[in-house]
mmCIF file of C-alpha atoms in Angstrom:
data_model
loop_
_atom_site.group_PDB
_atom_site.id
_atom_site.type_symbol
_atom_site.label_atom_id
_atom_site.label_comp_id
_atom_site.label_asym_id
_atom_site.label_seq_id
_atom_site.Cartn_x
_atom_site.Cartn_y
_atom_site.Cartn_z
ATOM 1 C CA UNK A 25 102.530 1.849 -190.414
ATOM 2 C CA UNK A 26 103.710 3.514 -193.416
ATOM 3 C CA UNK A 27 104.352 1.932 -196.636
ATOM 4 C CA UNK A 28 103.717 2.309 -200.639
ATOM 5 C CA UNK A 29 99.624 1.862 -201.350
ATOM 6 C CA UNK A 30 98.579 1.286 -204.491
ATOM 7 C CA UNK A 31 96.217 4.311 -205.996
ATOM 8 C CA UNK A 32 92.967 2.677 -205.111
ATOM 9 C CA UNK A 33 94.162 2.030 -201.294
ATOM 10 C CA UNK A 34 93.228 -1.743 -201.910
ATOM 11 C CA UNK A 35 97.288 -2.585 -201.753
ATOM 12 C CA UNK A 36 100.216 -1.747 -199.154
ATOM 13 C CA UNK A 37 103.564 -3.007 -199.129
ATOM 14 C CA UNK A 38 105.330 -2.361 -196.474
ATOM 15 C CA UNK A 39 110.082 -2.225 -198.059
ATOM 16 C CA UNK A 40 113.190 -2.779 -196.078
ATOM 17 C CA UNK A 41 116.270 -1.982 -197.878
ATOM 18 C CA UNK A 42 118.337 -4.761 -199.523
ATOM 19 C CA UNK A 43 115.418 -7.435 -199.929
ATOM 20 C CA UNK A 44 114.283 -6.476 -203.546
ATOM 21 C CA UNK A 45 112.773 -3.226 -202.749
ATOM 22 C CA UNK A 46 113.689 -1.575 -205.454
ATOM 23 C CA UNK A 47 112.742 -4.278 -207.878
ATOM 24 C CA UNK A 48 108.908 -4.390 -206.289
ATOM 25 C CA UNK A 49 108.785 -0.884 -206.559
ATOM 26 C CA UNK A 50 109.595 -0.928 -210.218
ATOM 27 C CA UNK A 51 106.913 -3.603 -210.547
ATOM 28 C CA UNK A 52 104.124 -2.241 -208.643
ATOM 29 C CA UNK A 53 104.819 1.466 -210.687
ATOM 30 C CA UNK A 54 104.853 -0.761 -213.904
ATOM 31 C CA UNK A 55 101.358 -2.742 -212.571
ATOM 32 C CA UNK A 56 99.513 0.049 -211.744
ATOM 33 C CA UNK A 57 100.369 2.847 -214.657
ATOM 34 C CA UNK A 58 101.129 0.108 -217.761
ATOM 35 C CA UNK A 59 104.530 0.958 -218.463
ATOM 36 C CA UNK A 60 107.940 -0.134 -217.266
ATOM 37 C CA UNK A 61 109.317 2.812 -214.980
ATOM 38 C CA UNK A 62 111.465 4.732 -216.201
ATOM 39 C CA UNK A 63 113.901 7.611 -214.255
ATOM 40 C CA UNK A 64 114.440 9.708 -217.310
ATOM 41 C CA UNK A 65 110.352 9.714 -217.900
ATOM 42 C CA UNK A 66 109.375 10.142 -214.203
ATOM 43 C CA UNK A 67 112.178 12.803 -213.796
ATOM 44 C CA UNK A 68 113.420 10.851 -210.218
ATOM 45 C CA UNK A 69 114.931 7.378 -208.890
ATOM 46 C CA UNK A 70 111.833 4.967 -208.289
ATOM 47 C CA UNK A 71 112.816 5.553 -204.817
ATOM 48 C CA UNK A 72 112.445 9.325 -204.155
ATOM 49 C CA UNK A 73 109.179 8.580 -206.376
ATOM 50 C CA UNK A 74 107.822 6.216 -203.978
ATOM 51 C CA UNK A 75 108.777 8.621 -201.472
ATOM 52 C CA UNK A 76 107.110 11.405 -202.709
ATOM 53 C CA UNK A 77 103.825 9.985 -204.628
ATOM 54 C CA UNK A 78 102.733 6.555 -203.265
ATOM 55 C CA UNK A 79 104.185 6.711 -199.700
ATOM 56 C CA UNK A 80 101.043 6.612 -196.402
ATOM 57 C CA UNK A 81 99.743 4.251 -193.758
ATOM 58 C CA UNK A 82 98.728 0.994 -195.090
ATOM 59 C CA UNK A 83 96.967 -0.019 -191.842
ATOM 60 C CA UNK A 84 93.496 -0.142 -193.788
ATOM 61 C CA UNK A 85 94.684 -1.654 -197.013
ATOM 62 C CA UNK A 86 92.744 -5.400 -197.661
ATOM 63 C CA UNK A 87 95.958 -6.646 -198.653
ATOM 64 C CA UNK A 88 99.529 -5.789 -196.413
ATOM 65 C CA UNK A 89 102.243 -7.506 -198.460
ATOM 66 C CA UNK A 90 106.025 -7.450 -196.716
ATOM 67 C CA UNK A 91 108.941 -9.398 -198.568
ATOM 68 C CA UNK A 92 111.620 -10.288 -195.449
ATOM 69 C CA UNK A 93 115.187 -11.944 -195.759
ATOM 70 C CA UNK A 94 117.491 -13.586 -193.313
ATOM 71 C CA UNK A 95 118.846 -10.820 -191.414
ATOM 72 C CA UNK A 96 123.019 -11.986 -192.317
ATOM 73 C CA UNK A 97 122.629 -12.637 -195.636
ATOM 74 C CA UNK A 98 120.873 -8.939 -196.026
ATOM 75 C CA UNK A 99 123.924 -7.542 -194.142
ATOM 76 C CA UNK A 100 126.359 -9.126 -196.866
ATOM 77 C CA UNK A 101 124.101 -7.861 -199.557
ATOM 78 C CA UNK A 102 124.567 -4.325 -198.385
ATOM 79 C CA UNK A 103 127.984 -5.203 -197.892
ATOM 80 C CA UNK A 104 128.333 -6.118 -201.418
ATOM 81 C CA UNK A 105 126.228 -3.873 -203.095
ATOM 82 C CA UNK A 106 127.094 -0.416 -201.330
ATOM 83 C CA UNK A 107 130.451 -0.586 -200.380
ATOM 84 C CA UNK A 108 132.312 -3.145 -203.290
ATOM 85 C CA UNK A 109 129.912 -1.795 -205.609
ATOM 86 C CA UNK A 110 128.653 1.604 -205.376
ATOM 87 C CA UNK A 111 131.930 2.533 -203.011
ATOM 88 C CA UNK A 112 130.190 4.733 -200.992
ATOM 89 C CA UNK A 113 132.811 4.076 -198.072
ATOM 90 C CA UNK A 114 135.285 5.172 -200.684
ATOM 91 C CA UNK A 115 137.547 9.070 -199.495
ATOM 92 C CA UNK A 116 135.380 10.764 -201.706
ATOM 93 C CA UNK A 117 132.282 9.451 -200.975
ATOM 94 C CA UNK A 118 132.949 10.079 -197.413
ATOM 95 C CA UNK A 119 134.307 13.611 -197.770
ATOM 96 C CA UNK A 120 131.219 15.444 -196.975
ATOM 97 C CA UNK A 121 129.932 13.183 -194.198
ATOM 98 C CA UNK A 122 133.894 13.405 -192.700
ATOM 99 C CA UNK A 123 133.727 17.646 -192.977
ATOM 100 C CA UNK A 124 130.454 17.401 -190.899
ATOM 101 C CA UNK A 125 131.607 14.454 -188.339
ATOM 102 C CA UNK A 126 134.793 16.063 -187.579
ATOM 103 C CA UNK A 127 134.848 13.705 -184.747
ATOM 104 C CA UNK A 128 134.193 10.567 -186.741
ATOM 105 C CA UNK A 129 137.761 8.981 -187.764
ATOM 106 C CA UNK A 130 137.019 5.915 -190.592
ATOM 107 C CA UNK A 131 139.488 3.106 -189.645
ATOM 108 C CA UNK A 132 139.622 2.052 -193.706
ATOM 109 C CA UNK A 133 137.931 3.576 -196.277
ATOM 110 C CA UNK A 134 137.001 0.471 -198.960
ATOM 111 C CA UNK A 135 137.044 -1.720 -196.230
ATOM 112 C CA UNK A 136 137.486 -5.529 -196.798
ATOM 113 C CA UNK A 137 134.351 -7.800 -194.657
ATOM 114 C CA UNK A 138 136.210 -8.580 -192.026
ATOM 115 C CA UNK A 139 137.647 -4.878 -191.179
ATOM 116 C CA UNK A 140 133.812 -3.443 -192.102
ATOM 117 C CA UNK A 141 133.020 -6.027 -189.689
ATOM 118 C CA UNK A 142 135.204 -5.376 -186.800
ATOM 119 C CA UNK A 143 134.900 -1.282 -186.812
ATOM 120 C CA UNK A 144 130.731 -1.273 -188.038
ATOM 121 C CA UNK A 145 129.710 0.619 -184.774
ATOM 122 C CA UNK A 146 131.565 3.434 -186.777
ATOM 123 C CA UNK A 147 130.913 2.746 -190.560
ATOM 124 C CA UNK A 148 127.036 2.445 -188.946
ATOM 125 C CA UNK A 149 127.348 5.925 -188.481
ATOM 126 C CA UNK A 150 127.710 6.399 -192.086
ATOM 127 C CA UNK A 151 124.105 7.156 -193.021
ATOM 128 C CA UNK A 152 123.981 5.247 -196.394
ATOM 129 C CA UNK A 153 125.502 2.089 -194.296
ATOM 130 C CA UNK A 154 122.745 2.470 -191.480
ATOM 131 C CA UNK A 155 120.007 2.902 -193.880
ATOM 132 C CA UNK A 156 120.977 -0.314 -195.682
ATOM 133 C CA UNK A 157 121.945 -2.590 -192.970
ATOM 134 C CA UNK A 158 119.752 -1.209 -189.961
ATOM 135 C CA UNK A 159 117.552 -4.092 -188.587
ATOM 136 C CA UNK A 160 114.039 -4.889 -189.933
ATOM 137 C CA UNK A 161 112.522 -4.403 -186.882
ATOM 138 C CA UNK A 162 112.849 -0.456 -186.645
ATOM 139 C CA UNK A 163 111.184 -0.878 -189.559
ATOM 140 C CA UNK A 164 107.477 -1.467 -188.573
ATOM 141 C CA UNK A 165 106.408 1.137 -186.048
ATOM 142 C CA UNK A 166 106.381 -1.698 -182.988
ATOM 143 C CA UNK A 167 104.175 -4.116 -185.295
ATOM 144 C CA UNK A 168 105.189 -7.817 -185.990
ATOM 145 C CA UNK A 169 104.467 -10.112 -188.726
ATOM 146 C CA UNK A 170 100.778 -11.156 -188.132
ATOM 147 C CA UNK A 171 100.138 -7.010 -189.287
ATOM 148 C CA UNK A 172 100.668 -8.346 -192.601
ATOM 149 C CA UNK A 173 98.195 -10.170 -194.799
ATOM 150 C CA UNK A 174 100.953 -11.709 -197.053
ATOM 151 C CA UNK A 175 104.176 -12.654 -195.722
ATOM 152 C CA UNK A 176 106.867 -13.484 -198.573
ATOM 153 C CA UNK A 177 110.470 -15.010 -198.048
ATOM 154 C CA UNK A 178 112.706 -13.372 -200.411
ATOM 155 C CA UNK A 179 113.572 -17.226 -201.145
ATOM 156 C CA UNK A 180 109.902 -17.216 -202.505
ATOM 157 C CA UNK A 181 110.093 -13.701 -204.404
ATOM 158 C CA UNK A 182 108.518 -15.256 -207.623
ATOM 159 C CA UNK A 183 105.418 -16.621 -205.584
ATOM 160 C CA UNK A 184 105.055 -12.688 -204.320
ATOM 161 C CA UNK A 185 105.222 -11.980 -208.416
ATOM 162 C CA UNK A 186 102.263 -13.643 -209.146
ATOM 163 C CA UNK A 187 100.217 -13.033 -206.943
ATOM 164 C CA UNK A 188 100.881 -9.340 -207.686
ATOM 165 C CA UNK A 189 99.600 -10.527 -211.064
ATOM 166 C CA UNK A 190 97.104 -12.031 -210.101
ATOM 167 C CA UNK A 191 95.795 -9.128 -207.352
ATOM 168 C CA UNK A 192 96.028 -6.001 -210.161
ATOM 169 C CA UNK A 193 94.418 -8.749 -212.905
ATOM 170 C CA UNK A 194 97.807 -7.716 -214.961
ATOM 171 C CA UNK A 195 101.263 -9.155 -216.040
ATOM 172 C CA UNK A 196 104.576 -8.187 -214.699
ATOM 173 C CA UNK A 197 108.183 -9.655 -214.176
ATOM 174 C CA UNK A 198 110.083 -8.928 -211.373
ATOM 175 C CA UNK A 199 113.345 -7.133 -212.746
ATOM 176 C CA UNK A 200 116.232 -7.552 -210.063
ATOM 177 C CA UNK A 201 118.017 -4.446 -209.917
ATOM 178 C CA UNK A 202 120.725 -3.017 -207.577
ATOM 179 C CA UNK A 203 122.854 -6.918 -207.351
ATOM 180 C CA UNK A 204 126.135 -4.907 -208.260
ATOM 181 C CA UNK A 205 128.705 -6.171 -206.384
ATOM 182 C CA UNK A 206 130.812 -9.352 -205.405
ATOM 183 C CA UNK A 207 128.679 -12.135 -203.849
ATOM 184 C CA UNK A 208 129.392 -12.944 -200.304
ATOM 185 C CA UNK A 209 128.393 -15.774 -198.336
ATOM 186 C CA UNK A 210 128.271 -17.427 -194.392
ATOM 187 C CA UNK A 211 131.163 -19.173 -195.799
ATOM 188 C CA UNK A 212 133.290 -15.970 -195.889
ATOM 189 C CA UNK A 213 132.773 -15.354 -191.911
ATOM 190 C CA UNK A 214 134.835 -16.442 -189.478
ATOM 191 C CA UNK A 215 132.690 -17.881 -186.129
ATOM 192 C CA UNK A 216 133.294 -14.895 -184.257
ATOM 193 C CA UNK A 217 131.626 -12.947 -187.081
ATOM 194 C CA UNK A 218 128.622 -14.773 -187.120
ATOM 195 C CA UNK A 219 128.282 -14.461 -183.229
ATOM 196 C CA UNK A 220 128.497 -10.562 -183.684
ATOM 197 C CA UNK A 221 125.961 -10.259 -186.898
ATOM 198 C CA UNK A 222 123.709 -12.829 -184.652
ATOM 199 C CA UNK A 223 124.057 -10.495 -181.865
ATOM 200 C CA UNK A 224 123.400 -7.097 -183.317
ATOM 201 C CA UNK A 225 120.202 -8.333 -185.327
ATOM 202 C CA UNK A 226 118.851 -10.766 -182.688
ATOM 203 C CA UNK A 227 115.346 -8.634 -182.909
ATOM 204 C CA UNK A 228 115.114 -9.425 -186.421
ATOM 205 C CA UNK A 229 115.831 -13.696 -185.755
ATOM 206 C CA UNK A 230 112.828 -13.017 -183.101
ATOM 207 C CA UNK A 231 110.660 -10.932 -185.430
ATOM 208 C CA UNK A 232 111.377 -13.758 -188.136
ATOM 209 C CA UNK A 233 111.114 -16.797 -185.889
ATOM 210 C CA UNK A 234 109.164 -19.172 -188.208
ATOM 211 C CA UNK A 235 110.919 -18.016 -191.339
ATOM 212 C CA UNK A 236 114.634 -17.768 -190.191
ATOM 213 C CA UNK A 237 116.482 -18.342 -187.465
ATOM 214 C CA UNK A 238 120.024 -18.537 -185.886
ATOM 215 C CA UNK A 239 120.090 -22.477 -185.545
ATOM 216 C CA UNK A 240 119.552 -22.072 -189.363
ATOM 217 C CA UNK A 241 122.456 -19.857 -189.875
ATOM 218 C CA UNK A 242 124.836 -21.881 -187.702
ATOM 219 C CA UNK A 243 123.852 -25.150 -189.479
ATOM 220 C CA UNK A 244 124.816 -23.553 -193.277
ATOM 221 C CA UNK A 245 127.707 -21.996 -191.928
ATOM 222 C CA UNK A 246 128.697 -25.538 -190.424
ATOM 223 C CA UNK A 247 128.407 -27.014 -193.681
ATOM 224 C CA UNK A 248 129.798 -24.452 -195.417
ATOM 225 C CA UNK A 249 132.672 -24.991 -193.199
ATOM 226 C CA UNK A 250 132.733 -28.703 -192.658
ATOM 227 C CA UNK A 251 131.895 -28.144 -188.794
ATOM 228 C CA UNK A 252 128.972 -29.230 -187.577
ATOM 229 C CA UNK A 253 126.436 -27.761 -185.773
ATOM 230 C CA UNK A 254 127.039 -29.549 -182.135
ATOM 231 C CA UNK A 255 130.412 -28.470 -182.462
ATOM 232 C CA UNK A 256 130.506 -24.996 -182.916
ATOM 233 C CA UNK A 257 131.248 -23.820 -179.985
#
């Protein structure tokens, strides 16, 4: 499996996008060259410099690190971050992508949840959207979990910090980046909703089974909604 190893191959951390990647990268750059990363410095985003310097198979590293999140609540996070924030379902965002998918018709462009919701088999088809909310498990080459030395929740993201501290014998805080955007919830889906998200990333609830699952997500949104969870349905 491929992921970012640290310089002396003792480290691997396997990202998905939308659970912190960006910050980790950040960190791990900052742990192992003693400096805060910086794009105008490097010349690149720490992405494409992950890409491009620190990116191979991390199936011999001592430690395997992977940071995972509920599978719903990373949906709305891409949700929030790439299309309220960064717009990139905006006209002119999707100009190019429309000229070369001539096919392709967009039912909204800046679409609200629910509409990004009901037409996502074509917004999925957008390749920023299916990079961001494409499930964890196409992620990991047919592994599961027990690949990984260190499994983090992303509820327990300061727990992965130090230990990073304590594994490179150095300091570092975790700087959340890329949070632009207005916060969604479970509360702002209707039940409906939440059976389709549960459906399309059902591999993920049974590659996270022990961490997350959809009993989980049904009981929150019950609360959240003042329905329990026996009456759902």
């Amino acid at each position: 499996m491929k992921g970012y190893v640290s310089d002396d191959g003792r480290v691997g951390y396997c990202f998905f996008p939308k659970v912190a990647c960006t910050t980790i990268k950040r960190a791990l750059y900052e742990l192992e060259n003693g400096v805060k990363f910086s794009r105008e410095l490097v010349g690149c985003h720490v992405h494409k410099y992950t890409s491009k310097r620190k990116v191979a198979i991390i199936d011999q590293c001592e430690r395997r690190f992977v940071v995972i999140r509920d599978p719903i609540k990373r949906f709305l996070s891409a949700y929030s971050n790439r299309v309220t924030f960064h717009n990139e379902l905006s006209e002119n965002a999707l100009r190019k992508f429309l000229e070369n998918n001539k096919n392709i018709k967009i039912p909204f462009y800046n679409p609200t949840l629910d509409q990004f919701i009901e037409h996502f088999d074509v917004y999925y088809k957008v390749e920023t959207i299916f990079h961001h909310a494409r499930p964890m498990v196409e992620f990991l080459d047919g592994e599961n979990l027990s690949f990984f030395s260190d499994v983090y929740k992303m509820e327990d993201l300061h727990a992965f910090e130090v230990e990073l501290c304590n594994v490179f014998g150095k300091s570092v805080s975790f700087d959340r980046t890329q949070t632009g955007g207005v916060k969604f919830t479970l509360k702002e889906l209707s039940e409906v909703q939440v059976q389709r998200l549960l459906s399309f990333y059902q591999r993920d609830y049974e590659l996270l089974r022990g961490f997350y699952s959809e009993e989980a997500v049904w009981d929150e949104w019950g609360k959240e909604h003042n329905k329990p969870l026996s009456q759902k349905k």
